[in-house]
XYZ file of C-alpha atoms in Angstrom:
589
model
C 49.698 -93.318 -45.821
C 52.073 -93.017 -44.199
C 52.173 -90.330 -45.831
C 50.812 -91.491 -46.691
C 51.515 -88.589 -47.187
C 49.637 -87.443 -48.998
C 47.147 -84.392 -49.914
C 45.838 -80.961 -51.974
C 45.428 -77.891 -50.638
C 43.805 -74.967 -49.183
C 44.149 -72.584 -45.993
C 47.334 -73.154 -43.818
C 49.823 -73.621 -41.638
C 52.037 -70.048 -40.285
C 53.793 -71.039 -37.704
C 57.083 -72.552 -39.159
C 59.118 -71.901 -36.252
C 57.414 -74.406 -34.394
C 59.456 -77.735 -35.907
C 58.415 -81.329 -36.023
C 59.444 -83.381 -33.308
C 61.414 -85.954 -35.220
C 63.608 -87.842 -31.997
C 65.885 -90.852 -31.319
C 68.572 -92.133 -34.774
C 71.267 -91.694 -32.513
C 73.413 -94.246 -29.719
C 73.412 -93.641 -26.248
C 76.469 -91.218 -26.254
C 74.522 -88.945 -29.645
C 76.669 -89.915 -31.991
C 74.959 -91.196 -34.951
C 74.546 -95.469 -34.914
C 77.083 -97.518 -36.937
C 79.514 -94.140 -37.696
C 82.883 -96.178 -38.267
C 85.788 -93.922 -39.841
C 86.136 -92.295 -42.799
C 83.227 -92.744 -45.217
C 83.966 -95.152 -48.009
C 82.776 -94.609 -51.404
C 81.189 -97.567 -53.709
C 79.124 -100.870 -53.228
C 75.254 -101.327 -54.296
C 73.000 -100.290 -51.257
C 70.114 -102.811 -51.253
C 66.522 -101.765 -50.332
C 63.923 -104.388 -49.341
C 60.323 -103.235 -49.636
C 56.704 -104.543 -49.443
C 54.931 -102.697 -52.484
C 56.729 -99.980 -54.953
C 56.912 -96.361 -55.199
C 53.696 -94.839 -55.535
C 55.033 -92.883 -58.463
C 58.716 -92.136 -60.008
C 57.360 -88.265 -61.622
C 58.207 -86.654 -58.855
C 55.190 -84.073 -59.978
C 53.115 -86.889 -58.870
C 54.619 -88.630 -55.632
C 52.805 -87.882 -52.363
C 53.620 -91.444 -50.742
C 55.811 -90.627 -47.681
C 58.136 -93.828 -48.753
C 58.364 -92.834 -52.378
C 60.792 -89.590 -51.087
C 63.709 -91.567 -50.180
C 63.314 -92.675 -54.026
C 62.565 -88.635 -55.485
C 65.559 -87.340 -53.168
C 68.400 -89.685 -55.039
C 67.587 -88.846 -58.447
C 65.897 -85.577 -58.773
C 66.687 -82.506 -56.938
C 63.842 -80.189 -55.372
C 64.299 -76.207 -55.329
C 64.192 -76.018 -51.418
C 64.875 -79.069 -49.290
C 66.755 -80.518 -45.694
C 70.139 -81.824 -44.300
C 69.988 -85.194 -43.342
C 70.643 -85.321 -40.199
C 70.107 -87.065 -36.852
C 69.802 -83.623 -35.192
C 65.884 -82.743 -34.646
C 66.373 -79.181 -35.014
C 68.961 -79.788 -38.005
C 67.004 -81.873 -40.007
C 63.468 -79.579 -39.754
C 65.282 -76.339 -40.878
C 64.780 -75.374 -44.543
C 67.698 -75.170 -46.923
C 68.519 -74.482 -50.342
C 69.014 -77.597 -52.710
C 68.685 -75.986 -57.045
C 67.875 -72.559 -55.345
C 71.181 -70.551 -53.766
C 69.360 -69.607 -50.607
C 66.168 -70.068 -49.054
C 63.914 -66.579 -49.912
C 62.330 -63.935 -48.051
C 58.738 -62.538 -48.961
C 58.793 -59.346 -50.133
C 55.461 -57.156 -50.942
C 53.667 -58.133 -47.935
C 54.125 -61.734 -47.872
C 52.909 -61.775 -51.479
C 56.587 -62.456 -53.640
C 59.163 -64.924 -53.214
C 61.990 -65.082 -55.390
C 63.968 -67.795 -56.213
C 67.898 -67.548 -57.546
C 69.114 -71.209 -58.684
C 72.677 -72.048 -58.050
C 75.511 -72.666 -60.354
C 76.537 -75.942 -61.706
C 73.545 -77.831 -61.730
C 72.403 -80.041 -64.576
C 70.141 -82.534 -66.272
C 71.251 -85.318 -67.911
C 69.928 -84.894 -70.823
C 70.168 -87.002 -73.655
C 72.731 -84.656 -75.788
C 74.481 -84.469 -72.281
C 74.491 -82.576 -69.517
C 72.447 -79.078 -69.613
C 71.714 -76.242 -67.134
C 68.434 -76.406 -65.039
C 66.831 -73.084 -65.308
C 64.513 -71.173 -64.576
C 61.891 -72.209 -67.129
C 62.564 -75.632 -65.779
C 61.304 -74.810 -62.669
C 58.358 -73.213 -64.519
C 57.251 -76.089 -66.571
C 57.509 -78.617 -63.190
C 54.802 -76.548 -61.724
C 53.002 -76.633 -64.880
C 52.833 -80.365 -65.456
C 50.914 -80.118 -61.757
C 47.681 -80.071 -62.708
C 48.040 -82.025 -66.135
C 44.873 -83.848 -66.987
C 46.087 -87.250 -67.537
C 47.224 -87.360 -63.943
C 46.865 -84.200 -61.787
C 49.687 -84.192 -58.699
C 48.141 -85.561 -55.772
C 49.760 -82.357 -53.733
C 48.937 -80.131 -56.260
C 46.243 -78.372 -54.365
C 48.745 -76.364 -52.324
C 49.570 -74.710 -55.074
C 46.743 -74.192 -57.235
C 45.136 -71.303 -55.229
C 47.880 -70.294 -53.984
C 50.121 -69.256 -57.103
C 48.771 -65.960 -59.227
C 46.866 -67.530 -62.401
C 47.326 -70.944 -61.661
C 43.541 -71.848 -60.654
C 43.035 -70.241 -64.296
C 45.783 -72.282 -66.038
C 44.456 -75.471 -64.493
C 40.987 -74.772 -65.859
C 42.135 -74.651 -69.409
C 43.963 -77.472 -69.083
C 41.067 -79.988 -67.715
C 39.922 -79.423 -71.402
C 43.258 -80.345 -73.247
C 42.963 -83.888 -74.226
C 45.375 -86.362 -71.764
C 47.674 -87.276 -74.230
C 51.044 -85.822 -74.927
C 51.579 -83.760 -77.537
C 48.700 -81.670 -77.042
C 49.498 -81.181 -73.306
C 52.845 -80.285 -74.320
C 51.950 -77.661 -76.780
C 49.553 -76.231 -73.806
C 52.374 -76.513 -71.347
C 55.052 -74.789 -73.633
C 52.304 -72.173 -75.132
C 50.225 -71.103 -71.990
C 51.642 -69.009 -68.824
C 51.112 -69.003 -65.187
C 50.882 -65.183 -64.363
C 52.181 -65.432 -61.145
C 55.314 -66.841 -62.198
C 58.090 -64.635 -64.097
C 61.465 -65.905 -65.360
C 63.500 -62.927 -65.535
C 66.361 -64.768 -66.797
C 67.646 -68.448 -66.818
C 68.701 -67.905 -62.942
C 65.689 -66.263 -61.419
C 61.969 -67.503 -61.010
C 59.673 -65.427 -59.232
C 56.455 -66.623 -57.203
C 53.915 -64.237 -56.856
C 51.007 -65.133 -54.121
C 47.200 -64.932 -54.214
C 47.311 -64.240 -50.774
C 50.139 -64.412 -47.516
C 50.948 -67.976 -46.929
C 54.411 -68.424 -44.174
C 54.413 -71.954 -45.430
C 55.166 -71.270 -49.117
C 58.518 -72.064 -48.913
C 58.126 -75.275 -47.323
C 56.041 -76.124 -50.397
C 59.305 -75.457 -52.206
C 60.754 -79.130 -50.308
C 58.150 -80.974 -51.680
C 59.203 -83.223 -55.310
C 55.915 -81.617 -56.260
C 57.346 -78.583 -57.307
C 60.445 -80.088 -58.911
C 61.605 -78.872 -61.885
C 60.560 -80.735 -64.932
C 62.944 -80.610 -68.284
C 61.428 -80.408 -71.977
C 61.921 -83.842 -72.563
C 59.340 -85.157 -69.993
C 56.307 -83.509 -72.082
C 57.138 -86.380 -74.944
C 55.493 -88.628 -72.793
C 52.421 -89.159 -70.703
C 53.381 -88.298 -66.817
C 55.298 -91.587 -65.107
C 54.384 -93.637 -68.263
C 56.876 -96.957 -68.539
C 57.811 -94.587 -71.646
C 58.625 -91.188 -69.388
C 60.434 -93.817 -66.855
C 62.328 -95.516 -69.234
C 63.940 -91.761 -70.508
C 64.042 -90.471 -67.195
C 65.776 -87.306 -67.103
C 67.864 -86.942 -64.135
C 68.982 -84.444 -61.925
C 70.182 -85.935 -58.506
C 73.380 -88.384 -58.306
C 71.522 -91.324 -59.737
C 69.056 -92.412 -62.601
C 66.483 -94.711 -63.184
C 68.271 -98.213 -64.552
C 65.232 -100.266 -64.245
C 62.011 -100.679 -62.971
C 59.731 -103.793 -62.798
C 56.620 -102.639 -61.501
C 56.012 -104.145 -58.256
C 59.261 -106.321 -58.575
C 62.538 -104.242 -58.586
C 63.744 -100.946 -58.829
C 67.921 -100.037 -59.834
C 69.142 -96.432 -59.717
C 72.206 -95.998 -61.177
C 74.969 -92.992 -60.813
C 73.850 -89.754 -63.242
C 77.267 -89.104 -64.300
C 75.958 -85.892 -65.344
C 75.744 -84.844 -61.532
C 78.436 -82.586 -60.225
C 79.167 -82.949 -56.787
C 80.337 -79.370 -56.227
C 76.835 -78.200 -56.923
C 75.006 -80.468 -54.495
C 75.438 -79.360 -50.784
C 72.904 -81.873 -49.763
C 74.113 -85.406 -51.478
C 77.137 -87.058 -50.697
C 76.243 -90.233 -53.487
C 78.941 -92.542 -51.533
C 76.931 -95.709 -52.657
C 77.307 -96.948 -56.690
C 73.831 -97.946 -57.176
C 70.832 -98.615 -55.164
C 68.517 -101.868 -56.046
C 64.820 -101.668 -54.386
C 63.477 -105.482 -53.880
C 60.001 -105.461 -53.725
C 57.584 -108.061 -52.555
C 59.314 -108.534 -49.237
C 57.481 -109.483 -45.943
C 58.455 -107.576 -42.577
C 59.574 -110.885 -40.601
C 62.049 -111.922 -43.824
C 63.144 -108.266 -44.384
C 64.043 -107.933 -40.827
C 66.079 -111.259 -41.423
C 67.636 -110.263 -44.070
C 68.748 -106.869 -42.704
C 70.044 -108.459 -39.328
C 71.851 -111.232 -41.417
C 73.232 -108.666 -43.817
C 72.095 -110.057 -47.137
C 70.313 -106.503 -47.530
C 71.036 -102.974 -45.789
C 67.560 -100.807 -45.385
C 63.830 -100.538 -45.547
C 61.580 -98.942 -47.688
C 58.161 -98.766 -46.752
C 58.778 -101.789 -44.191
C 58.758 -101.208 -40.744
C 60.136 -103.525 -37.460
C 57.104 -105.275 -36.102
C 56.356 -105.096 -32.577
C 57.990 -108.252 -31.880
C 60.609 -106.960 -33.767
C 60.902 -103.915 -31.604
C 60.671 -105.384 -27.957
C 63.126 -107.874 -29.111
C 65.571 -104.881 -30.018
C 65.380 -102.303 -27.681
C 65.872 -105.698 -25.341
C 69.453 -105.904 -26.559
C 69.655 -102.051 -27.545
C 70.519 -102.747 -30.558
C 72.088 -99.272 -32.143
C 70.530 -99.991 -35.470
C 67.203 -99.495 -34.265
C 65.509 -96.046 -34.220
C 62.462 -94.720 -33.822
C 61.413 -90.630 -33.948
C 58.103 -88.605 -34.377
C 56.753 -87.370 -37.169
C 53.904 -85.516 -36.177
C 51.116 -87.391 -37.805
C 48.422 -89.922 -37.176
C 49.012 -93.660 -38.219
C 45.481 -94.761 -37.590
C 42.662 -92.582 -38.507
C 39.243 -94.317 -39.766
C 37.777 -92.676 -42.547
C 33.724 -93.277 -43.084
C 32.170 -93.372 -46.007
C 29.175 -90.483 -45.850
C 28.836 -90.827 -49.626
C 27.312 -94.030 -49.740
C 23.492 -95.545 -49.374
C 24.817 -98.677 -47.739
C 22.727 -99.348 -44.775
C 20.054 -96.922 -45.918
C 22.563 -94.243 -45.800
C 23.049 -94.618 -41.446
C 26.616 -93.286 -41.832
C 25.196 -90.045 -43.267
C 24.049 -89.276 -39.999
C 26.260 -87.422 -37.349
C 24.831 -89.681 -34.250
C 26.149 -92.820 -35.754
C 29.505 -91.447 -36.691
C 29.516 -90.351 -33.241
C 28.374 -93.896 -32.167
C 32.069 -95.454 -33.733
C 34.050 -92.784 -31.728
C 32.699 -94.416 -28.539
C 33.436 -98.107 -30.252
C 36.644 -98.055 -31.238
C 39.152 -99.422 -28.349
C 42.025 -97.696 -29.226
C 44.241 -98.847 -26.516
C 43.687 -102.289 -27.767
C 44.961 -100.673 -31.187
C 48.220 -99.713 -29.144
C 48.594 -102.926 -27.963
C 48.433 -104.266 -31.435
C 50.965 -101.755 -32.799
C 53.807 -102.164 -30.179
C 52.617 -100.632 -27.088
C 53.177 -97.410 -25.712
C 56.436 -96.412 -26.321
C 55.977 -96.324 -29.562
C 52.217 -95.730 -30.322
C 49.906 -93.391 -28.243
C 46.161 -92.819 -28.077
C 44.938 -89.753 -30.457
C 41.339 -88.081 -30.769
C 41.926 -85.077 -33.062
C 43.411 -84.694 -36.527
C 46.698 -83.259 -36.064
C 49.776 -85.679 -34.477
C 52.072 -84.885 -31.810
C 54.347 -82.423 -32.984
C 52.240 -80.417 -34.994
C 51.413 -76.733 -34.206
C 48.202 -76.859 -33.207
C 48.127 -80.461 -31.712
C 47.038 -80.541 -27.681
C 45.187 -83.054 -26.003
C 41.718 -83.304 -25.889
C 38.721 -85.786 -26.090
C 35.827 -84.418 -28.002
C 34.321 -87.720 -27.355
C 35.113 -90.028 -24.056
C 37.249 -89.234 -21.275
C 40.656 -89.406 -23.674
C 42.059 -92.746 -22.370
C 40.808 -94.193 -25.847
C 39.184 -96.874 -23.845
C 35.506 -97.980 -25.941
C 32.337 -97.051 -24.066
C 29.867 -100.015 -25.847
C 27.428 -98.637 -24.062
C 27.252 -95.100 -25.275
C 28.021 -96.536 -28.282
C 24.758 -98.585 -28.608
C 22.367 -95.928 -27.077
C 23.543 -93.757 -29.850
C 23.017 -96.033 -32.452
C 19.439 -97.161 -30.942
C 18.504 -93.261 -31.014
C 19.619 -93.017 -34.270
C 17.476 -96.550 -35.302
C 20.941 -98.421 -36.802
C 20.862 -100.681 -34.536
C 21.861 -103.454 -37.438
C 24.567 -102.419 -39.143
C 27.029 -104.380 -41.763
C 30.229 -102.198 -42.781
C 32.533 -103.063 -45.225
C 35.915 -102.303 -44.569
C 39.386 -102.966 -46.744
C 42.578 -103.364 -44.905
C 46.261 -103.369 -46.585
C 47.645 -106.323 -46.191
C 50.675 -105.679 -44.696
C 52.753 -105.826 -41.604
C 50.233 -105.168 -38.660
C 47.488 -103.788 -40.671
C 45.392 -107.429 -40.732
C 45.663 -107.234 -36.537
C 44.787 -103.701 -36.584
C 41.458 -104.486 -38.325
C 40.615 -107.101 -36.650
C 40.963 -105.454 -33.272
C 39.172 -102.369 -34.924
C 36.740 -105.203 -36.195
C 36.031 -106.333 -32.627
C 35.600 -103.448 -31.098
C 32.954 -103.073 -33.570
C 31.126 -106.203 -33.497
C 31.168 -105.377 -29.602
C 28.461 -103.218 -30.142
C 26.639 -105.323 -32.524
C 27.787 -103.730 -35.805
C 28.690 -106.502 -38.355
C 32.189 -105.971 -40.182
C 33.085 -107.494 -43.375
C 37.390 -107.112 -43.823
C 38.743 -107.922 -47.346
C 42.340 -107.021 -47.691
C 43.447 -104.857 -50.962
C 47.232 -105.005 -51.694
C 49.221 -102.269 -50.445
C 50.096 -101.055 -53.795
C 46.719 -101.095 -54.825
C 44.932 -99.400 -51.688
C 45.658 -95.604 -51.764
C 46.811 -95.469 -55.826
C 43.826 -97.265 -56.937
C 41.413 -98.253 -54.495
C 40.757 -95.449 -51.608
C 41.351 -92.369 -54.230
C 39.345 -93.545 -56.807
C 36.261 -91.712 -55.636
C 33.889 -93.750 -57.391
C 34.376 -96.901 -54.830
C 33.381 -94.289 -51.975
C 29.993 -93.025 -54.104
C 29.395 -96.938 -54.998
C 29.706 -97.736 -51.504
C 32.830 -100.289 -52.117
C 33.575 -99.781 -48.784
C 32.254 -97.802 -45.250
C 35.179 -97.486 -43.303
C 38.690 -97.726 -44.096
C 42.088 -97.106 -42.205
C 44.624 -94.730 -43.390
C 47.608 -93.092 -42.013
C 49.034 -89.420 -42.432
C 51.985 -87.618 -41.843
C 52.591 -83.966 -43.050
C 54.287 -83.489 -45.764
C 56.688 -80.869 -44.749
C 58.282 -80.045 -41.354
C 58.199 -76.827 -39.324
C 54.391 -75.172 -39.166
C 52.638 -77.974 -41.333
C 49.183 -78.211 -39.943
C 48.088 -76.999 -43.500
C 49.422 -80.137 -44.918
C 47.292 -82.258 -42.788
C 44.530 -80.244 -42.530
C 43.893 -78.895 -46.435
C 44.431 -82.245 -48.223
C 41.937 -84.338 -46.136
C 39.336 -82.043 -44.820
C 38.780 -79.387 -46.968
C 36.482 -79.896 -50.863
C 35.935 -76.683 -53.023
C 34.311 -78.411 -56.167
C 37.634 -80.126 -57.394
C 37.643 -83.559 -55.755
C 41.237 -84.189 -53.901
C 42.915 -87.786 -53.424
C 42.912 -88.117 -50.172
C 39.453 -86.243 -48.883
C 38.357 -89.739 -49.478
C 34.159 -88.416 -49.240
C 34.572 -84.391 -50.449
C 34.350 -83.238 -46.774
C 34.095 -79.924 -46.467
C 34.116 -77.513 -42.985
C 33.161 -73.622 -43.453
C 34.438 -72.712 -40.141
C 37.174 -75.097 -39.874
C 38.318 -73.511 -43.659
C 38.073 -69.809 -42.096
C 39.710 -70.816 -38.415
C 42.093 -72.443 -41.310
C 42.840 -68.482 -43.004
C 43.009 -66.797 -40.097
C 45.848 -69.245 -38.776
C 47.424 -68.392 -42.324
C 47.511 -65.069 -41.298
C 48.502 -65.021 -37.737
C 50.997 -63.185 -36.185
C 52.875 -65.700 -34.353
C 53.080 -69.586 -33.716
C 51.358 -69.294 -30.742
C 48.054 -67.806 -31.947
C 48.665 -70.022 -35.139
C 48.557 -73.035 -33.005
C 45.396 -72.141 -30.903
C 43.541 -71.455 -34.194
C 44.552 -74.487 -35.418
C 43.061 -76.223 -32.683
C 40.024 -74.693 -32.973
C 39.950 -76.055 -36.810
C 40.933 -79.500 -35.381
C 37.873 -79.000 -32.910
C 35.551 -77.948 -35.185
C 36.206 -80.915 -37.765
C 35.980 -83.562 -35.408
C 32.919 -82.091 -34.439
C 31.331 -83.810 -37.941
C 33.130 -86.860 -36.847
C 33.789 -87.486 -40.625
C 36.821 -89.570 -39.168
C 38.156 -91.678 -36.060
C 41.341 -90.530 -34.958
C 42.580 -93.871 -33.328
C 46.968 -93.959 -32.694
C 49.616 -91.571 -33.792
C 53.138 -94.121 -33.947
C 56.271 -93.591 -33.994
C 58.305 -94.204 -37.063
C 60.750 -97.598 -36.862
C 63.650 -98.124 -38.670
C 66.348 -100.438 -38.887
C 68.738 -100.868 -40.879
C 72.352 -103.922 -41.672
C 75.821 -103.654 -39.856
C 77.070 -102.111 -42.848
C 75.033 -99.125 -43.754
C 77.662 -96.254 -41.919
C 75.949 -92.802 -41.260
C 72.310 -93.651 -41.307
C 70.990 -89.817 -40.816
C 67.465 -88.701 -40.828
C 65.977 -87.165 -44.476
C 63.085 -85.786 -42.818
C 60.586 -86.257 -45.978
C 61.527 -90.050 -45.893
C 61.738 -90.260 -42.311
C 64.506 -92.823 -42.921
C 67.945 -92.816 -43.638
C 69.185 -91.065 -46.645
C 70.136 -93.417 -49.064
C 72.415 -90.337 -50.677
C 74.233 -90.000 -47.622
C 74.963 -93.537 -46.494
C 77.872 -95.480 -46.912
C 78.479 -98.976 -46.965
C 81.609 -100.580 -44.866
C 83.325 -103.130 -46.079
């Protein structure tokens, strides 16, 4: 998903001082595109977008898009400057919490002291967040109405949670008795001192903890959430905010309105500037009219729209300021196939015809399809440009990502699946449809038979690829997804645990419960390692040894687009988003 993003957890990451490449957001001369004067405050910054937020509980969101959203009206304990800076933007800061923590008893404590000044707006008005705030957001985690997509990273990583978790799953999934469970059972590995303190104690090491802390995930949740079933219409309609806006409205799929929290004090917030009134997300918007829209200056950003190609050559023809582009260290194209299902007599069970598609797929025709190659490049691991633990290789081919047919059919002929029919969904949006088909084509070149259907692109990562059922029923064989870490600095974990790694507890995105011993203990040992450098080469070894099963096609890793209207002033990089922050923008008159 773009994220996408999105994932549980296991081993990880330790090499945060290796950042994320995020590049470009800037004019030729580095100052930041469209900064004219002294920002302006007021105006209602309008957001065009294809499908909605994957979820407004930020427990819940793992959609890359949806963090633009999370960022104006809730505040996380850790989080980043926006900022059109590379190195700026990937360096961890505090946002509720004074300071970002050191681990103390061998890597094993972090503790957490929350700044002054910041609220909720509450329905009696506005109260303190506190410590037992931040408590009860990691609680509602692993709730079993709707368990947090991201919750994994934290499950076996926080003292006592794994236990907590398990005596939850037998609460029944409806409000009041997960809120007596919530209120009435403790984590052990977190302590709340007082109102001002929270303290994280550790199963085991893990450098990357405190980039955990950025994610909405581990937002603090206040009492009045547990009244209602997680990201209900009735939890949205009482939303409780803590960032410079609140939820006004939300039609499903149709439009979203944040209004100011005039609850939120300014002075406590070193991260928001909340220059804009209110924000209104339009939903249901196609990439050519958004773009039309944006350029005419009827509307300001994008959501989870992206310039097309056409779009982009047209643009950087005219260098158009507005138009930005930057790595994010993840893979837009992998293909996912199905090894749960008996489709075909069960052919994609076996490793020689999942090696037959990585010597079918053309994946410079995908580049083509996606813009070309400045802004989309060939990849054949799991890990993105950027990442720690990313280098070039080609476990299969000679790394151009040219197709070999022929390899590709003596593999299959060993294997005797020589007559093939896949089923394979495709969002449609923007260039997914072309992507398929060229993926399609490639595939029919070798005489596999494809059958697309598109799924909408609401509907194809909340309800259609995680819903493991359609993978063990064989509703589809391959499928297309994107990912982008979910943190910056050392996040290989957050690629890596969430997609590739199954103890027993299904995740959302490890679409078919893959599971890799010795990528999972090449995965600890990088956890533990003493420096980014022998981080990243373990983490390559993971990436080697996963591929190695071929349980996915890593196809194009693509550079984020965005654009944005002649009015939207200081258009800086929130790296979660990877867009401009709509709390930091202003609008000219």
């Amino acid at each position: 998903m773009t994220r996408k993003k999105l994932f549980p957890a296991l081993p990880l990451a330790a090499a945060s001082a290796i950042a994320l490449v995020l590049a470009g957001c800037s004019s030729s001369d580095g100052t930041p595109a469209g900064e004219t004067g002294d920002a302006q405050t007021g105006g209602t910054l309008k957001v065009l977008a294809n499908g909605d937020a994957d979820h407004i509980d930020p427990q819940l969101v793992a959609y890359v898009p949806s963090n633009s959203v999370v960022r104006a009206i809730s505040r996380s304990i850790l989080s980043y400057e926006a900022s059109n800076d590379e190195t700026e933007r990937s360096e961890l800061v505090g946002d509720l919490a004074a300071e970002v923590p050191e681990a103390t008893d061998d890597g094993l404590t972090y503790t957490i002291t929350l700044r002054d000044g910041v609220t909720w707006d509450a329905p009696d008005g506005a109260r303190p967040i506190v410590s037992g705030d931040v408590e009860r957001g990691i609680k509602r985690i692993c709730n079993p109405y709707t368990s947090a997509a991201l919750g994994g990273y934290f499950t076996g990583l926080i003292e006592g949670m794994a236990e907590f978790c398990d005596g939850f799953a037998s609460v029944a999934p409806e409000a009041e008795p997960m809120k007596e469970y919530i209120e009435n059972t403790d984590i052990t590995g977190i302590e709340t001192p007082d109102d001002q303190t929270v303290v994280f104690k550790l199963t085991e090491p893990a450098s990357d903890f405190t980039s955990m802390l950025s994610l909405p995930t581990a937002n603090p949740a206040p009492v009045e959430v547990l009244d209602y079933i997680p990201d209900s219409p009735e939890y949205k309609n009482n939303f409780v905010a803590s960032g410079p806006y609140t939820v006004a409205e939300h039609t499903p799929d149709v439009k979203l309105t944040l209004e100011r929290n005039e609850s939120w004090d300014p002075e406590s917030d070193p991260l928001r500037a909340a220059y804009v009134d209110s924000i209104e997300m339009t939903m249901g918007v196609e990439e050519d009219a958004a773009m039309q829209q944006l350029q005419a200056g009827s509307a300001d950003m994008l959501f989870d729209l992206q310039p097309g190609p056409a779009n982009i050559q047209q643009l950087t023809s005219v260098n158009d300021e507005k138009f930005s582009t930057l790595e994010n260290g993840g893979v837009d194209q992998f293909m996912w196939i199905n090894t749960k299902t008996s489709n075909n007599g069960g052919a994609l069970q076996q490793p020689e015809v999942r090696e037959a598609l990585q010597y079918a797929i053309d994946k410079t025709a995908v580049v083509q399809v996606m813009g070309g190659d400045d802004i989309a490049e060939v990849t054949n691991g799991i890990f993105g440009p950027g990442i720690n633990g990313y280098e070039e290789y080609a476990p299969y081919g000679d790394g151009s990502g040219k197709a070999d047919p022929e390899k590709a059919k003596e593999l299959l002929a060993q294997a005797g699946a020589e007559n093939l029919t896949l089923k394979f969904p495709y969002r449609n949006l923007g260039t997914q449809p072309d992507i398929a088909q060229t993926v399609q084509a490639s595939l029919e070149e070798v005489g596999i038979t494809v059958e697309l259907f598109p799924v909408p692109p609401t509907d194809y990562y909340a309800n259609f690829m995680t819903n493991h059922e359609n993978a063990v029923n064989g509703e589809w064989d391959i499928a297309l997804v994107g990912w982008s870490p979910d943190w910056v600095g050392g996040a290989a974990r957050s690629v890596f645990q969430p997609q590739f790694t199954f103890d027993g507890t299904p995740q959302s995105y490890n679409y078919v419960d893959y599971n890799n011993d010795e990528a999972n203990a090449l995965a600890a040992q990088a956890l533990a390692a003493s420096s980014p450098e022998e981080a990243g080469e373990l983490w390559h070894q993971v990436d080697m040894a996963v591929m190695k099963d071929s349980p996915i096609v890593s196809i194009v890793a693509k550079k984020k687009a965005n654009y944005h209207s002649d009015r939207v002033q200081d258009f800086e990089v929130y790296a979660l988003s990877q867009n401009g922050d709509w709390t930091n923008v202003w609008l000219k008159n």
